[in-house]
Amino acid sequence: MIVQAQDIVTKFGDKVVHDGVSFEVKEGEIFGLLGGSGSGKSTLMREMIFLQKYYSGTMKVLGKDLSLLDEVSKHEMRLKYGVLFQFGALFSSLNVLENISVGLKE
Ligand SMILES: Nc1ncnc2c1ncn2[C@@H]1O[C@H](COP(=O)(O)OP(=O)(O)O)[C@@H](O)[C@H]1O
Ligand SMILES: [Mg+2]
């Protein structure tokens, strides 16, 4: 199993975005997350790549419980991830100037 999510709950203040989300992604499987704008798709992905913390539940990637990893292990996991953003999307961690500079710097 590549990803195993069990009863994931995510909250921003009082707002509950995920209320017990569970799913599994098997090796070689193409897995899509469908949902309306603001339903929590990006947040779920951000949780898998350590950009966002979930409130409760268990998320395992390659058999490792993400909430139990130290910084060194997280770094090792990040080296195994590949993330491709939708065309034209901005990096939320960068400001506008930094975003439009990414292409020039690359
Ligand atoms: N950092 C944050 N702080 C507060 N609310 C957030 C934050 N990130 C996402 N949200 C809220 O969580 C919900 C899900 O957002 P998101 O995962 O971006 O949805 P989707 O990708 O499905 O369109 C939205 O209501 C959004 O406003
Ligand atoms: Mg999104």
PDB file of C-alpha atoms and ligand atoms in Angstrom:
ATOM      1  CA  MET A   1       0.000   0.000   0.000  1.00  0.00           C
ATOM      2  CA  ILE A   2       1.433   3.393  -0.991  1.00  0.00           C
ATOM      3  CA  VAL A   3      -0.964   5.639   0.930  1.00  0.00           C
ATOM      4  CA  GLN A   4      -3.293   4.662   3.761  1.00  0.00           C
ATOM      5  CA  ALA A   5      -5.467   7.359   5.300  1.00  0.00           C
ATOM      6  CA  GLN A   6      -7.740   6.443   8.184  1.00  0.00           C
ATOM      7  CA  ASP A   7     -10.322   8.719   9.803  1.00  0.00           C
ATOM      8  CA  ILE A   8      -8.495  11.929   8.920  1.00  0.00           C
ATOM      9  CA  VAL A   9      -9.970  14.997  10.565  1.00  0.00           C
ATOM     10  CA  THR A  10      -8.757  18.447   9.538  1.00  0.00           C
ATOM     11  CA  LYS A  11      -9.897  21.678  11.152  1.00  0.00           C
ATOM     12  CA  PHE A  12      -9.109  25.327  10.557  1.00  0.00           C
ATOM     13  CA  GLY A  13     -10.362  26.917  13.766  1.00  0.00           C
ATOM     14  CA  ASP A  14     -13.989  25.790  14.123  1.00  0.00           C
ATOM     15  CA  LYS A  15     -14.256  24.863  10.470  1.00  0.00           C
ATOM     16  CA  VAL A  16     -14.056  21.110   9.866  1.00  0.00           C
ATOM     17  CA  VAL A  17     -12.693  20.417   6.389  1.00  0.00           C
ATOM     18  CA  HIS A  18     -12.232  16.619   6.653  1.00  0.00           C
ATOM     19  CA  ASP A  19     -14.535  14.702   8.982  1.00  0.00           C
ATOM     20  CA  GLY A  20     -13.121  11.179   9.051  1.00  0.00           C
ATOM     21  CA  VAL A  21     -11.654  10.669   5.580  1.00  0.00           C
ATOM     22  CA  SER A  22     -10.305   7.183   4.813  1.00  0.00           C
ATOM     23  CA  PHE A  23      -8.816   5.856   1.592  1.00  0.00           C
ATOM     24  CA  GLU A  24      -6.036   3.639   0.269  1.00  0.00           C
ATOM     25  CA  VAL A  25      -3.823   4.002  -2.780  1.00  0.00           C
ATOM     26  CA  LYS A  26      -2.187   0.825  -4.039  1.00  0.00           C
ATOM     27  CA  GLU A  27       1.086   0.554  -5.926  1.00  0.00           C
ATOM     28  CA  GLY A  28       0.662   1.426  -9.609  1.00  0.00           C
ATOM     29  CA  GLU A  29      -2.843   2.753  -9.075  1.00  0.00           C
ATOM     30  CA  ILE A  30      -3.936   6.082 -10.527  1.00  0.00           C
ATOM     31  CA  PHE A  31      -6.061   7.634  -7.813  1.00  0.00           C
ATOM     32  CA  GLY A  32      -8.152  10.764  -8.259  1.00  0.00           C
ATOM     33  CA  LEU A  33      -9.663  12.980  -5.588  1.00  0.00           C
ATOM     34  CA  LEU A  34     -12.887  14.592  -6.766  1.00  0.00           C
ATOM     35  CA  GLY A  35     -14.786  17.367  -5.043  1.00  0.00           C
ATOM     36  CA  GLY A  36     -16.099  20.868  -5.426  1.00  0.00           C
ATOM     37  CA  SER A  37     -13.948  23.936  -4.914  1.00  0.00           C
ATOM     38  CA  GLY A  38     -13.062  24.266  -1.241  1.00  0.00           C
ATOM     39  CA  SER A  39     -13.977  20.680  -0.356  1.00  0.00           C
ATOM     40  CA  GLY A  40     -10.458  19.898   0.876  1.00  0.00           C
ATOM     41  CA  LYS A  41      -8.598  18.202  -1.994  1.00  0.00           C
ATOM     42  CA  SER A  42      -5.503  20.408  -1.877  1.00  0.00           C
ATOM     43  CA  THR A  43      -5.434  20.325   1.920  1.00  0.00           C
ATOM     44  CA  LEU A  44      -5.409  16.518   1.830  1.00  0.00           C
ATOM     45  CA  MET A  45      -2.474  16.550  -0.575  1.00  0.00           C
ATOM     46  CA  ARG A  46      -0.663  19.146   1.532  1.00  0.00           C
ATOM     47  CA  GLU A  47      -1.046  16.829   4.535  1.00  0.00           C
ATOM     48  CA  MET A  48       0.591  14.002   2.609  1.00  0.00           C
ATOM     49  CA  ILE A  49       3.639  16.140   1.817  1.00  0.00           C
ATOM     50  CA  PHE A  50       4.055  17.683   5.307  1.00  0.00           C
ATOM     51  CA  LEU A  51       2.864  21.178   4.381  1.00  0.00           C
ATOM     52  CA  GLN A  52      -0.215  20.905   6.572  1.00  0.00           C
ATOM     53  CA  LYS A  53      -1.018  19.015   9.787  1.00  0.00           C
ATOM     54  CA  TYR A  54      -4.199  17.034  10.252  1.00  0.00           C
ATOM     55  CA  TYR A  55      -6.020  17.231  13.555  1.00  0.00           C
ATOM     56  CA  SER A  56      -6.550  13.489  14.102  1.00  0.00           C
ATOM     57  CA  GLY A  57      -6.521  10.178  12.285  1.00  0.00           C
ATOM     58  CA  THR A  58      -3.668   8.229  10.760  1.00  0.00           C
ATOM     59  CA  MET A  59      -1.893   8.842   7.473  1.00  0.00           C
ATOM     60  CA  LYS A  60       0.667   6.308   6.315  1.00  0.00           C
ATOM     61  CA  VAL A  61       2.824   6.688   3.210  1.00  0.00           C
ATOM     62  CA  LEU A  62       4.988   3.689   2.201  1.00  0.00           C
ATOM     63  CA  GLY A  63       3.999   2.130   5.523  1.00  0.00           C
ATOM     64  CA  LYS A  64       5.272   5.027   7.626  1.00  0.00           C
ATOM     65  CA  ASP A  65       2.977   6.951   9.945  1.00  0.00           C
ATOM     66  CA  LEU A  66       3.559  10.583   8.918  1.00  0.00           C
ATOM     67  CA  SER A  67       2.758  11.981  12.361  1.00  0.00           C
ATOM     68  CA  LEU A  68       5.572   9.922  13.939  1.00  0.00           C
ATOM     69  CA  LEU A  69       8.421  10.929  11.614  1.00  0.00           C
ATOM     70  CA  ASP A  70      11.303  13.107  12.789  1.00  0.00           C
ATOM     71  CA  GLU A  71      12.735  15.870  10.575  1.00  0.00           C
ATOM     72  CA  VAL A  72      15.412  13.632   9.023  1.00  0.00           C
ATOM     73  CA  SER A  73      12.838  10.960   8.096  1.00  0.00           C
ATOM     74  CA  LYS A  74      10.494  13.622   6.701  1.00  0.00           C
ATOM     75  CA  HIS A  75      13.314  14.884   4.508  1.00  0.00           C
ATOM     76  CA  GLU A  76      13.968  11.338   3.238  1.00  0.00           C
ATOM     77  CA  MET A  77      10.270  10.926   2.447  1.00  0.00           C
ATOM     78  CA  ARG A  78      10.151  14.269   0.618  1.00  0.00           C
ATOM     79  CA  LEU A  79      12.938  13.073  -1.701  1.00  0.00           C
ATOM     80  CA  LYS A  80      10.621  10.248  -2.824  1.00  0.00           C
ATOM     81  CA  TYR A  81       7.668  12.518  -3.588  1.00  0.00           C
ATOM     82  CA  GLY A  82       6.923  14.212  -6.874  1.00  0.00           C
ATOM     83  CA  VAL A  83       4.301  16.943  -6.967  1.00  0.00           C
ATOM     84  CA  LEU A  84       3.079  18.599 -10.142  1.00  0.00           C
ATOM     85  CA  PHE A  85       0.810  21.599  -9.758  1.00  0.00           C
ATOM     86  CA  GLN A  86      -2.056  22.413 -12.050  1.00  0.00           C
ATOM     87  CA  PHE A  87      -1.159  24.693 -14.938  1.00  0.00           C
ATOM     88  CA  GLY A  88      -1.000  28.333 -13.937  1.00  0.00           C
ATOM     89  CA  ALA A  89      -1.302  27.682 -10.195  1.00  0.00           C
ATOM     90  CA  LEU A  90       0.722  29.786  -7.765  1.00  0.00           C
ATOM     91  CA  PHE A  91       2.894  28.590  -4.868  1.00  0.00           C
ATOM     92  CA  SER A  92       0.982  29.544  -1.723  1.00  0.00           C
ATOM     93  CA  SER A  93       4.223  29.791   0.256  1.00  0.00           C
ATOM     94  CA  LEU A  94       5.598  32.526  -2.077  1.00  0.00           C
ATOM     95  CA  ASN A  95       4.429  36.109  -2.643  1.00  0.00           C
ATOM     96  CA  VAL A  96       3.445  37.374  -6.100  1.00  0.00           C
ATOM     97  CA  LEU A  97       6.917  38.655  -6.998  1.00  0.00           C
ATOM     98  CA  GLU A  98       8.519  35.391  -5.884  1.00  0.00           C
ATOM     99  CA  ASN A  99       5.928  33.419  -7.868  1.00  0.00           C
ATOM    100  CA  ILE A 100       6.557  35.221 -11.146  1.00  0.00           C
ATOM    101  CA  SER A 101      10.328  34.985 -10.520  1.00  0.00           C
ATOM    102  CA  VAL A 102      10.301  31.184 -10.329  1.00  0.00           C
ATOM    103  CA  GLY A 103      10.357  30.701 -14.111  1.00  0.00           C
ATOM    104  CA  LEU A 104      13.135  33.257 -14.583  1.00  0.00           C
ATOM    105  CA  LYS A 105      15.263  31.700 -11.841  1.00  0.00           C
ATOM    106  CA  GLU A 106      14.759  28.181 -13.185  1.00  0.00           C
TER     107      GLU A 106
HETATM  108  N1  LIG B   1      -4.415  27.591   5.707  1.00  0.00           N
HETATM  109  C1  LIG B   1      -5.749  27.636   5.774  1.00  0.00           C
HETATM  110  N2  LIG B   1      -6.368  28.365   6.727  1.00  0.00           N
HETATM  111  C2  LIG B   1      -7.718  28.388   6.824  1.00  0.00           C
HETATM  112  N3  LIG B   1      -8.546  27.746   6.000  1.00  0.00           N
HETATM  113  C3  LIG B   1      -7.993  27.015   5.018  1.00  0.00           C
HETATM  114  C4  LIG B   1      -6.566  26.927   4.857  1.00  0.00           C
HETATM  115  N4  LIG B   1      -6.308  26.114   3.794  1.00  0.00           N
HETATM  116  C5  LIG B   1      -7.504  25.728   3.320  1.00  0.00           C
HETATM  117  N5  LIG B   1      -8.518  26.269   4.049  1.00  0.00           N
HETATM  118  C6  LIG B   1      -9.955  26.035   3.828  1.00  0.00           C
HETATM  119  O1  LIG B   1     -10.167  24.647   3.767  1.00  0.00           O
HETATM  120  C7  LIG B   1     -11.153  24.356   2.774  1.00  0.00           C
HETATM  121  C8  LIG B   1     -10.573  23.372   1.789  1.00  0.00           C
HETATM  122  O2  LIG B   1      -9.615  24.044   0.983  1.00  0.00           O
HETATM  123  P1  LIG B   1      -8.827  23.314  -0.185  1.00  0.00           P
HETATM  124  O3  LIG B   1      -8.181  22.081   0.352  1.00  0.00           O
HETATM  125  O4  LIG B   1      -7.942  24.328  -0.810  1.00  0.00           O
HETATM  126  O5  LIG B   1     -10.000  22.912  -1.178  1.00  0.00           O
HETATM  127  P2  LIG B   1      -9.942  22.337  -2.671  1.00  0.00           P
HETATM  128  O6  LIG B   1      -8.513  22.078  -3.028  1.00  0.00           O
HETATM  129  O7  LIG B   1     -10.776  21.092  -2.634  1.00  0.00           O
HETATM  130  O8  LIG B   1     -10.569  23.386  -3.538  1.00  0.00           O
HETATM  131  C9  LIG B   1     -11.590  25.688   2.171  1.00  0.00           C
HETATM  132  O9  LIG B   1     -12.756  26.096   2.827  1.00  0.00           O
HETATM  133  C10 LIG B   1     -10.434  26.593   2.501  1.00  0.00           C
HETATM  134  O10 LIG B   1     -10.872  27.913   2.623  1.00  0.00           O
HETATM  135 MG    MG B   2      -7.314  22.788  -4.594  1.00  0.00          MG
END
